Coordinates of C-alpha atoms in Angstrom, one line a residue:
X1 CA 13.2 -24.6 7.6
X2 CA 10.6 -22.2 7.1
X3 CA 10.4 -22.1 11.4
X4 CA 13.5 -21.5 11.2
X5 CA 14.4 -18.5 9.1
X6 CA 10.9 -16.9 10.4
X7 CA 12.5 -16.8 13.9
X8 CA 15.7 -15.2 12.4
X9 CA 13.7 -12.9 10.4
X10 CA 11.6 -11.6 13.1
X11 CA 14.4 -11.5 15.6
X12 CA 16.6 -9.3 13.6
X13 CA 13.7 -6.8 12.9
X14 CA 14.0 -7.0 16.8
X15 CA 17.4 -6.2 16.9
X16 CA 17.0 -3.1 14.8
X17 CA 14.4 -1.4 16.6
X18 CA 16.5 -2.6 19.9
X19 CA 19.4 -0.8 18.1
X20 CA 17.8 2.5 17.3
X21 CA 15.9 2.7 20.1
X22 CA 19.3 3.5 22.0
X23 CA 20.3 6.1 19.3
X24 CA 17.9 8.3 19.1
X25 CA 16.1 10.8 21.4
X26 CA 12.3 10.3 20.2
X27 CA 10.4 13.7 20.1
X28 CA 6.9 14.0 18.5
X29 CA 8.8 14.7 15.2
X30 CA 11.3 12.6 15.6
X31 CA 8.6 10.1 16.5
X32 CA 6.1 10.9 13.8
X33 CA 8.4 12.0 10.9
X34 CA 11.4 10.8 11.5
X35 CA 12.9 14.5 12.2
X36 CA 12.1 15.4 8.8
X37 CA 15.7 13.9 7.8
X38 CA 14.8 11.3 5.5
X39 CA 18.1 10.7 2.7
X40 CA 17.7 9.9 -0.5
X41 CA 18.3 5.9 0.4
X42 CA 16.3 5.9 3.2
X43 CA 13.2 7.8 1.1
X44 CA 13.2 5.3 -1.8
X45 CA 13.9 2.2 0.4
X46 CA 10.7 3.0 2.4
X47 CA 8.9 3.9 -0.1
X48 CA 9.6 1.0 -2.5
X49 CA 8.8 -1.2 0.2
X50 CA 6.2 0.1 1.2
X51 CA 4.2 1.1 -1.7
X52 CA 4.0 -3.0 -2.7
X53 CA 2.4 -5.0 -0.2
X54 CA -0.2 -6.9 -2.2
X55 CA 2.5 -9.6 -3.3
X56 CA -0.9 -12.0 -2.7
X57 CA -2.8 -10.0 -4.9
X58 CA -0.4 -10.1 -7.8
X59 CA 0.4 -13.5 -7.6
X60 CA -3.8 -13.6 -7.9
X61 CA -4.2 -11.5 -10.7
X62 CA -1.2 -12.6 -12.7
X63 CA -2.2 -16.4 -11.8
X64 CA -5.5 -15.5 -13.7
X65 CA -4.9 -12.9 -16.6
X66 CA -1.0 -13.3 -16.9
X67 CA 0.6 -10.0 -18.1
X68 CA -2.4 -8.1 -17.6
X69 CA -1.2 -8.0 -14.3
X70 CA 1.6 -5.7 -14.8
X71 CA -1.2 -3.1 -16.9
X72 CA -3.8 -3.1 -14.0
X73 CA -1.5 -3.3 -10.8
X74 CA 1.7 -1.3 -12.6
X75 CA 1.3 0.9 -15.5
X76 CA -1.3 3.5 -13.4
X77 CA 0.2 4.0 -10.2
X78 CA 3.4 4.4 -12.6
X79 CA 1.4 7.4 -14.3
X80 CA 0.2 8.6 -10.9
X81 CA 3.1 8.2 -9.0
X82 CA 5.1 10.1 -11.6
X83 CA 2.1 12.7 -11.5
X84 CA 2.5 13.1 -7.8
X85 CA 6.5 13.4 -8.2
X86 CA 5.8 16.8 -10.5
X87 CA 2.5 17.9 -9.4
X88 CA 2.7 17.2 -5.5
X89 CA 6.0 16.2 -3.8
X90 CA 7.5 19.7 -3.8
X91 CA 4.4 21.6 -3.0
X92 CA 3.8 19.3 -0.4
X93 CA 7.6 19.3 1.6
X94 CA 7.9 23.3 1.4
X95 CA 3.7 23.3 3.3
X96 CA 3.6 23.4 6.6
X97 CA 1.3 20.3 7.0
X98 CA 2.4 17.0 8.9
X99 CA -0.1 14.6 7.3
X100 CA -3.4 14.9 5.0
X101 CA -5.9 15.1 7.9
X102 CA -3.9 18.5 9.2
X103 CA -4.1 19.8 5.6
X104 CA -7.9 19.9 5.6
X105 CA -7.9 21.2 8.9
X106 CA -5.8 24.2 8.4
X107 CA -7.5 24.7 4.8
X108 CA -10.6 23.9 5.5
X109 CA -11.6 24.1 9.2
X110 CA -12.0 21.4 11.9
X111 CA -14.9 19.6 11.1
X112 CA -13.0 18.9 7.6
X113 CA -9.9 17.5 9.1
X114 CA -12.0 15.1 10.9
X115 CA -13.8 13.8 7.9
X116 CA -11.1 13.5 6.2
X117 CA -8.8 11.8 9.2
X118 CA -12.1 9.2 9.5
X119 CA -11.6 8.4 5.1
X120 CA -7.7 8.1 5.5
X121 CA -8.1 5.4 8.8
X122 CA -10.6 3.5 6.6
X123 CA -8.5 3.4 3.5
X124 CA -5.0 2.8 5.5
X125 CA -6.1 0.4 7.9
X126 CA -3.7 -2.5 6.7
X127 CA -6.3 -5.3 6.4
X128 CA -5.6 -6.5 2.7
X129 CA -2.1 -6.8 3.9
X130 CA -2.9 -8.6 7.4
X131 CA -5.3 -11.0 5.5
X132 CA -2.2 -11.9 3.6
X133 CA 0.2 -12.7 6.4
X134 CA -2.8 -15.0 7.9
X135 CA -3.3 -16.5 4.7
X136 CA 1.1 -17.0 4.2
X137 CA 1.1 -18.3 7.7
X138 CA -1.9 -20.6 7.5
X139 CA -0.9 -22.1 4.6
X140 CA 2.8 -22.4 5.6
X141 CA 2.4 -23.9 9.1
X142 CA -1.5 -25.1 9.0
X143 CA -2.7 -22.8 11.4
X144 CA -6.1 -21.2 11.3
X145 CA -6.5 -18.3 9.1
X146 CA -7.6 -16.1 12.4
X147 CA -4.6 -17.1 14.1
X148 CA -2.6 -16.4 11.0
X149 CA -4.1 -12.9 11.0
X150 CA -3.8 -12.1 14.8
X151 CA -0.1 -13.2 14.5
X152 CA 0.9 -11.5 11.6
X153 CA -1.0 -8.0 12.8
X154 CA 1.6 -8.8 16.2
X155 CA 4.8 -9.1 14.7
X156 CA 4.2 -6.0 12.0
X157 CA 2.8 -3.5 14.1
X158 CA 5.0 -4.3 17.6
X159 CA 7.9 -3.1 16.6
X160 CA 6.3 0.6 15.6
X161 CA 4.8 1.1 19.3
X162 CA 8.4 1.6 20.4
X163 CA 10.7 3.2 17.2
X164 CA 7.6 5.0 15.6
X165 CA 8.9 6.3 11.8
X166 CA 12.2 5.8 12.5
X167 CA 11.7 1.8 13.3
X168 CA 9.5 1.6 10.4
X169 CA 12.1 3.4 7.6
X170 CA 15.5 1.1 9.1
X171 CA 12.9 -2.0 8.9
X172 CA 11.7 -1.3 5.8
X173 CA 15.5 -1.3 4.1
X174 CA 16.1 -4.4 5.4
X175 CA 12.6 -5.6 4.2
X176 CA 13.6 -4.1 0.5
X177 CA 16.8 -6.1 0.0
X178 CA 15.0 -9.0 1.4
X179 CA 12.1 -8.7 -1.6
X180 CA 14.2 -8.1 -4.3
X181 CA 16.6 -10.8 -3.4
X182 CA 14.0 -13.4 -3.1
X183 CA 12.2 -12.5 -5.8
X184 CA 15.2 -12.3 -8.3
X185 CA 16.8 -15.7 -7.0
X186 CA 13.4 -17.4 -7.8
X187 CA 13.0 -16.0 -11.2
X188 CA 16.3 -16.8 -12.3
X189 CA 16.2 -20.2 -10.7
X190 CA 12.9 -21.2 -12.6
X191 CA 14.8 -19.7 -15.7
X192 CA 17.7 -22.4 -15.4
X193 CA 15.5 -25.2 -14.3
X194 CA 12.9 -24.5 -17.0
X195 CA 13.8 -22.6 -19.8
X196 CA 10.8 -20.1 -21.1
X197 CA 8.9 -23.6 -22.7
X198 CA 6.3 -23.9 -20.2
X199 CA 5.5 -19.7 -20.4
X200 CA 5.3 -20.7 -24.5
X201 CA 2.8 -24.2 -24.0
X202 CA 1.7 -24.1 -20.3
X203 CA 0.2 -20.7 -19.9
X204 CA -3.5 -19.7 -21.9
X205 CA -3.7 -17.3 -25.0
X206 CA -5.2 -14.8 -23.4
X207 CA -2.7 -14.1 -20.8
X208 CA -0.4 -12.8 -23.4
X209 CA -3.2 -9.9 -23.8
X210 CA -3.1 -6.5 -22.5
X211 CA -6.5 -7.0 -21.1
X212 CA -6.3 -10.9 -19.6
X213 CA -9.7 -11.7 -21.2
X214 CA -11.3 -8.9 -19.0
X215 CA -13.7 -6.6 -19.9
X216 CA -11.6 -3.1 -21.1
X217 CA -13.2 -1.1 -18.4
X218 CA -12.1 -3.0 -15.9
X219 CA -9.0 -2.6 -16.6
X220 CA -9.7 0.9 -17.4
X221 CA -11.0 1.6 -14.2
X222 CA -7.8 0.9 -12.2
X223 CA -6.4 4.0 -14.4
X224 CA -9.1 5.7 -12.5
X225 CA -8.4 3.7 -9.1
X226 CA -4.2 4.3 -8.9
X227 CA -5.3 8.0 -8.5
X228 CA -5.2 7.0 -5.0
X229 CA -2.0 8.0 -5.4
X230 CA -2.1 11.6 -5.5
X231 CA -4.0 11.2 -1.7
X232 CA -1.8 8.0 -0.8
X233 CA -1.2 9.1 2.7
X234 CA 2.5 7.0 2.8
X235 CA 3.4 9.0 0.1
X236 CA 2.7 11.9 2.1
X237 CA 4.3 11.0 5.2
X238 CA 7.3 10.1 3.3
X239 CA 7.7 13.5 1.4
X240 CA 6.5 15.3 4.9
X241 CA 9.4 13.1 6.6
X242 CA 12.4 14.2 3.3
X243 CA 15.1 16.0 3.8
X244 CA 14.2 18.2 1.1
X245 CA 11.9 18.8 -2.1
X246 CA 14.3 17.7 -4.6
X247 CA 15.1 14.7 -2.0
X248 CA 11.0 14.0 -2.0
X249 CA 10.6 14.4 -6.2
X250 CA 13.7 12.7 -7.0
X251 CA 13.3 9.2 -4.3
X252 CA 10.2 8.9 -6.3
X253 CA 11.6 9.0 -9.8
X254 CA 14.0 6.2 -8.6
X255 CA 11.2 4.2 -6.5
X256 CA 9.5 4.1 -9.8
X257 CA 12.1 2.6 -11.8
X258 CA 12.4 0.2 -8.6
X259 CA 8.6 -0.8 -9.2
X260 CA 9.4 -1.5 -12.6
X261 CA 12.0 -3.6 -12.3
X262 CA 9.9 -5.6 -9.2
X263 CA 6.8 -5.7 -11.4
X264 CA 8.7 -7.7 -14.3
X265 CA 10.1 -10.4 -11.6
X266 CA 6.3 -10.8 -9.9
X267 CA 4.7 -11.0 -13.4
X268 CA 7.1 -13.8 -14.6
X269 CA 6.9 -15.4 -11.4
X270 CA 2.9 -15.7 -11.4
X271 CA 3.4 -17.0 -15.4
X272 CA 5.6 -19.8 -14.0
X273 CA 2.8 -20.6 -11.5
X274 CA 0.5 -20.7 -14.4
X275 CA 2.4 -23.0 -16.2
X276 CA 3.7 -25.2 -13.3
X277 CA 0.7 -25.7 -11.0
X278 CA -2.8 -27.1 -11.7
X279 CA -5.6 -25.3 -12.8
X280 CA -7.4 -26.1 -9.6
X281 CA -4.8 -23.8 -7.4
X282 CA -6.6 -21.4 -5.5
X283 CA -5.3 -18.3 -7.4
X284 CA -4.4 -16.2 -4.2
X285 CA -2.2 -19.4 -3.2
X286 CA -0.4 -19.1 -6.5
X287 CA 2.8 -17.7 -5.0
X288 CA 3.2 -20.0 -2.2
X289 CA 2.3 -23.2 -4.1
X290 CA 4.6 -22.2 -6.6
X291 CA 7.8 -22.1 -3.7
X292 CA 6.2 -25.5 -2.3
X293 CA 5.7 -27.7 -5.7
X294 CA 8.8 -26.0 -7.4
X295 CA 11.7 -24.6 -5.3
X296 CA 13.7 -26.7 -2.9
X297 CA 13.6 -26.5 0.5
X298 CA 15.7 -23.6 1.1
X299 CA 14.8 -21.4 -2.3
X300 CA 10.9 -22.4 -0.5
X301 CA 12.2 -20.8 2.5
X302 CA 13.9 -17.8 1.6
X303 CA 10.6 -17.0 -0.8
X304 CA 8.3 -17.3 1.7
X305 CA 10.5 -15.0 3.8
X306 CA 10.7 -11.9 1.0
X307 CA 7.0 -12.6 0.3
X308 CA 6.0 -11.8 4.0
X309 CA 8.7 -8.9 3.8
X310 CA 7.0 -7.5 1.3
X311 CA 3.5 -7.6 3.2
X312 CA 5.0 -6.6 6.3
X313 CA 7.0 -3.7 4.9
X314 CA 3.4 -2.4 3.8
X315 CA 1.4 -3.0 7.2
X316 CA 3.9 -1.7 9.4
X317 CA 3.5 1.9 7.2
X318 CA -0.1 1.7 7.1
X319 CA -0.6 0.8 10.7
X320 CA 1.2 3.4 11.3
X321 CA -0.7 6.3 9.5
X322 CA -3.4 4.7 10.7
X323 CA -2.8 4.9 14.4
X324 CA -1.6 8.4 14.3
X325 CA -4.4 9.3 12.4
X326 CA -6.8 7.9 15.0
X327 CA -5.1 9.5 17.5
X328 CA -5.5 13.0 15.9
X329 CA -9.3 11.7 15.4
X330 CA -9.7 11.9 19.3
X331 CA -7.6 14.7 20.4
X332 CA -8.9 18.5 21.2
X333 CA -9.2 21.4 18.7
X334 CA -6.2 23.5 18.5
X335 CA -3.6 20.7 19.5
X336 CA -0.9 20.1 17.0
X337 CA -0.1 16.6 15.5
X338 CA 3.6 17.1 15.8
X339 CA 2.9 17.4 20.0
X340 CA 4.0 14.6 22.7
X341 CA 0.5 14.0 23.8
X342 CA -0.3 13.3 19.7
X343 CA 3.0 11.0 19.9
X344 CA 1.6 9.3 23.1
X345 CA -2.1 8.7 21.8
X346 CA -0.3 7.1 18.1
X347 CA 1.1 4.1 20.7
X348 CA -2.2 3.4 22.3
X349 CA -3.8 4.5 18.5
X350 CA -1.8 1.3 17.1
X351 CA -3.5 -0.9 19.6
X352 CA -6.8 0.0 18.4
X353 CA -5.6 -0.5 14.6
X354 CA -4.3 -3.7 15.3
X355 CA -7.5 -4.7 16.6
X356 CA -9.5 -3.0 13.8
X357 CA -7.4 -4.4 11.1
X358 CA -7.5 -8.1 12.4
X359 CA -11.4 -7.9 12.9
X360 CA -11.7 -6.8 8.9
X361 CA -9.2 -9.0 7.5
X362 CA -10.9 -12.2 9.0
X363 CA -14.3 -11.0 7.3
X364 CA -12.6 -10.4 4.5
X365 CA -12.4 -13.1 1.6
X366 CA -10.7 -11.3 -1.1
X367 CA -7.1 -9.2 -1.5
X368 CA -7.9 -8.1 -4.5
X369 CA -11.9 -6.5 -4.1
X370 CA -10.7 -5.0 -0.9
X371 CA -8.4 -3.0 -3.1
X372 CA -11.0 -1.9 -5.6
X373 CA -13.7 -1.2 -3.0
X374 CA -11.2 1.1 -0.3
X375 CA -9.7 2.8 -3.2
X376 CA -13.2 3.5 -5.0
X377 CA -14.9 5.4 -2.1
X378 CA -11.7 6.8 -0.7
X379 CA -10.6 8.5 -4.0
X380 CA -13.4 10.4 -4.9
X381 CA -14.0 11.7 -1.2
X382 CA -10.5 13.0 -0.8
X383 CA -8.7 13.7 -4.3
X384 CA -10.0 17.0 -5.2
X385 CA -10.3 18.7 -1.3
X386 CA -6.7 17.6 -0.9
X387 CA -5.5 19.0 -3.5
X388 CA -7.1 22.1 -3.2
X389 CA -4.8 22.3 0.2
X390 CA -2.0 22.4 -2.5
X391 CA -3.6 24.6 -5.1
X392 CA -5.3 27.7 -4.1
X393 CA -7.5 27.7 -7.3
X394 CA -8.9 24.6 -6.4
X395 CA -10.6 25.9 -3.3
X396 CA -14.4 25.9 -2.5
X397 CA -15.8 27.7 0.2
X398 CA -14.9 26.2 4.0
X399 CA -18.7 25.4 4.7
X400 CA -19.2 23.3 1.7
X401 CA -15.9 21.4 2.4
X402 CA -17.7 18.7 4.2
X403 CA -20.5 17.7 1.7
X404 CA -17.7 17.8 -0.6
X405 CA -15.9 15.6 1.0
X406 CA -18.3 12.9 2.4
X407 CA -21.0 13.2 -0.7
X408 CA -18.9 11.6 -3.5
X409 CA -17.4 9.0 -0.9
X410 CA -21.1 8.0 0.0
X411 CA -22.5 8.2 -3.3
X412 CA -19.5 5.7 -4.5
X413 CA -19.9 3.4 -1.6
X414 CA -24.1 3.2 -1.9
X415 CA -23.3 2.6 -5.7
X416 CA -21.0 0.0 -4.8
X417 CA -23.1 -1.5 -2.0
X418 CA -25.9 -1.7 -5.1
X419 CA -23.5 -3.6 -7.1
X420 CA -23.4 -7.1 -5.4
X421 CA -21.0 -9.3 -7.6
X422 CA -19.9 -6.2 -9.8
X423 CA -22.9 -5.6 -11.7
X424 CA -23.2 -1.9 -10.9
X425 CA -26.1 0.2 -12.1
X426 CA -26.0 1.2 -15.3
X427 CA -22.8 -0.6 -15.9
X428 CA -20.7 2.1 -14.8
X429 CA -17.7 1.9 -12.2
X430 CA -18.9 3.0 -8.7
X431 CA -15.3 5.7 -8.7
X432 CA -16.5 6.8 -11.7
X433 CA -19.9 8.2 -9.7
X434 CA -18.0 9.5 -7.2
X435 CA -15.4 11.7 -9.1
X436 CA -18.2 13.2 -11.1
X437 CA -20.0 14.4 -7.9
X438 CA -17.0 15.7 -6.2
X439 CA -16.4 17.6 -9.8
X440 CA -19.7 18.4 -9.8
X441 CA -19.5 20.2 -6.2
X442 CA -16.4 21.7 -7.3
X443 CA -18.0 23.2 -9.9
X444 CA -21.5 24.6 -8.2

C-alpha cells in the first residue's frame, strides 16, 4: 500500500509542474521569484511547509524529552519568526534585493556577496532533510540508506529544474494539506483507540518537564540558534517573491499560528510513540514505527505519505536557494541575479546541489546535530552583516565586512570542531562564541 500511494503521490506532483509549466511564460523573475505575485494563500502555504521539514527530528527529540520538544524546536523560531514579521519582512519587500547574497553585495561590495553566498549554500544545502527521506524510504521499503538518499534527492529536486519558484509554491500547497491531514487523522485516531492512559502511565516523568531532563542551556541555546531566522534565506525568498509588505508581515503572522497548531499534533504524536513502542526504538525511527506497530494499513500509509510531504516540501525550497545561490557564486561581477543566464546556471546549479546534498546526508548520522552545528556557524557569520543591509545604523565599513563575516563563522565552527561529543571549551555553546565576536567587530 505504501508502493502504492508513493506512485500517486509522486505522479501528481508530476502533474502539477506538467500543468504550470503550460501556464506560464518563465522569465528570470518569474523563474526565480515567482513574478513577485505571491497571495496571501500561496505565501503561508509555502511557507508553512516549508519552514518544517525536520518531521524526523521531532519525532527524535519528542521520542526522548517529550514536551520539551515543543520548547526547543517551537517556542524560539515562534519568537524569531514573529521578530522577523515586525523587524524584517517589510523592510525587506520595499529593498531592492532578490536574495541575501545580493544584499551584501550591493551593501557591502563583491567580495562580501560571495562570502556570504558560500555561508547561505552551506547552511541551505537540504541534507538534514535528504537524510530523512533515505532514512523514511529505507526503512519503509528495506532499501539501503544511500539509495534512499539518492532517491529521495531525485524526486524533490526534479521537479524545480523545470517550474523553478512557481513549481515549488503550487507543490508545496499540495504538500501542506497533505501534512496537516495526516498528521491530524493520526492523532485523533490514537485518541479513540487509546484514550490519554498510556501519555498518563507509559511515558517517563521527565517528559512532562520544560526541559526533558536536559541541561537548561541546552535548551537555552536553541533560543540563541532559532535566530537563524532573521537570516533564514526561505524566509527571504518568500517575502522577496509577496505581493506586497503587508502580504509578507501578515502570511507570517498566520504561518505562525499554523506552526502552532502543527507543533501540538507532532508533540502528541511522538508522546504516543513513547508510550506505545519499546524503549529500544531507535529514536529517529519513532515516527515511522509508530505508523507500523500502531496504525492499520492504510492510516500507515497515508502517514508515511504526509511525513515525506513534509520533508520534501522543505528540500525542494532549500535546494532551490541553494542552486541559485551557487549559480550567483560562479557568475561575473556586475550581472544581476534576476538575469536569464542567472535563471539558466540555477538549473545546472540544482545538479550540483543534488549531488552535494546526497554526498553529506550519507556521512551524516544525525538530524538533529546537523541542525545545531549548520545553524551555530551560519548564525553568527551572517545575522548582524545582514541586517545591517536593512538598518543603516548597523553598518561597518565595506573593507571590514569580510572579517566580519567569516571571523565569527570560523571562530564558532573551530570551537565546535574542539568540542567532540558536546563538551565545548569552557562549557560554553560554540554560537555563543561566535555572536560575541561578530558584536565585538561591530563594535571596534
Amino acid at each position: 500500500m505504501d508502493g502504492v500511494v508513493l506512485v500517486l503521490y509522486v505522479g501528481f506532483l508530476v502533474y502539477l509542474v506538467a500543468r504550470l509549466a503550460r501556464r506560464y511564460d518563465r522569465d528570470a523573475a518569474d523563474y526565480l521569484l515567482a513574478g513577485r505575485a505571491l497571495s496571501l494563500p500561496a505565501f503561508v502555504g509555502t511557507l508553512v511547509a516549508s519552514w518544517y521539514g525536520g518531521i524526523l527530528g521531532v519525532g527524535e527529540y519528542g521520542y526522548r524529552f517529550g514536551i520539551s520538544n515543543w520548547l526547543v524546536f517551537g517556542v524560539p523560531y515562534y519568537v524569531a519568526a514573529l521578530l522577523f514579521a515586525f523587524f524584517v519582512a517589510g523592510r525587506a519587500r520595499r529593498s531592492p534585493y532578490v536574495s541575501i547574497p545580493d544584499a551584501l553585495r550591493k551593501n557591502y561590495g563583491a567580495t562580501a556577496g560571495r562570502i556570504g553566498g558560500a555561508v547561505v549554500f552551506v547552511m541551505t544545502a537540504p541534507a538534514a532533510y535528504v537524510l530523512m527521506i533515505g532514512t523514511l524510504f529505507a526503512f519503509v521499503f528495506g532499501m539501503p540508506a544511500w539509495l534512499g538518499v539518492l532517491l529521495g534527492t531525485v524526486l524533490s529536486l526534479g521537479y524545480v529544474v523545470r517550474g523553478g519558484l512557481r513549481a515549488v509554491v503550487r507543490t508545496d500547497l499540495f504538500q501542506f494539506g497533505l501534512m496537516f491531514g495526516a498528521f491530524a487523522v493520526a492523532v485523533l485516531f490514537l485518541l479513540a483507540r487509546h484514550g490519554i492512559a498510556p501519555l498518563r502511565d507509559g511515558v517517563p516523568a521527565t517528559h512532562w518537564t520544560w526541559h526533558g531532563g536536559n541541561d537548561p542551556q541546552y535548551v537555552l541555546v536553541w533560543f540563541f540558534i532559532a535566530l537563524a531566522t532573521l537570516i533564514e534565506p526561505a524566509f527571504y525568498q518568500r517575502v522577496f517573491a509577496a505581493r506586497s509588505p503587508e502580504t509578507a508581515r501578515k502570511g507570517i503572522f498566520v504561518s505562525v499560528a499554523f506552526w502552532i497548531f502543527f507543533d501540538g499534533l507532532t508533540t502528541l504524536a511522538a508522546l504516543y510513540a513513547r508510550a506505545l513502542l519499546p524503549e529500544t526504538t531507535d529514536p529517529i525511527l519513532a515516527f515511522p514505527e509508530l505508523a507500523m506497530e500502531s496504525f492499520p494499513g492504510w492510516l500507515a500509509a497515508l502517514f508515511f505519505i504526509g511525513m515525506l510531504a513534509t520533508i520534501m516540501s522543505t528540500v525542494d525550497t532549500n535546494g532551490f536557494i541553494a542552486a541559485a545561490t551557487l549559480a550567483n557564486l560562479v557568475a561575473r561581477e556586475g550581472e544581476e541575479e534576476l538575469s536569464e543566464r542567472a535563471a539558466a546556471r540555477t538549473r545546472i546549479g540544482i545538479l550540483g546541489t543534488g549531488v552535494w546534498v546526497a554526498v553529506l546526508a550519507v556521512l551524516s548520522e544525525s538530524i538533529v546535530d546537523l541542525w545545531h552545528d549548520l545553524g551555530s556557524i551560519g548564525t553568527p557569520a551572517l545575522l548582524l552583516p545582514m541586517l545591517g543591509c536593512l538598518y543603516a545604523r548597523l553598518r561597518i565599513r565595506r573593507a571590514w565586512v569580510p572579517v566580519w563575516i567569516l571571523a565569527p563563522g570560523a571562530l564558532a565552527a573551530v570551537w565546535l570542531f574542539a568540542g567532540a561529543g558536546g563538551r565545548y571549551p569552557l562549557g560554553i555553546e560554540p554560537i555563543y562564541v561566535g555572536l560575541g565576536a561578530s558584536v565585538a567587530i561591530r563594535t571596534v
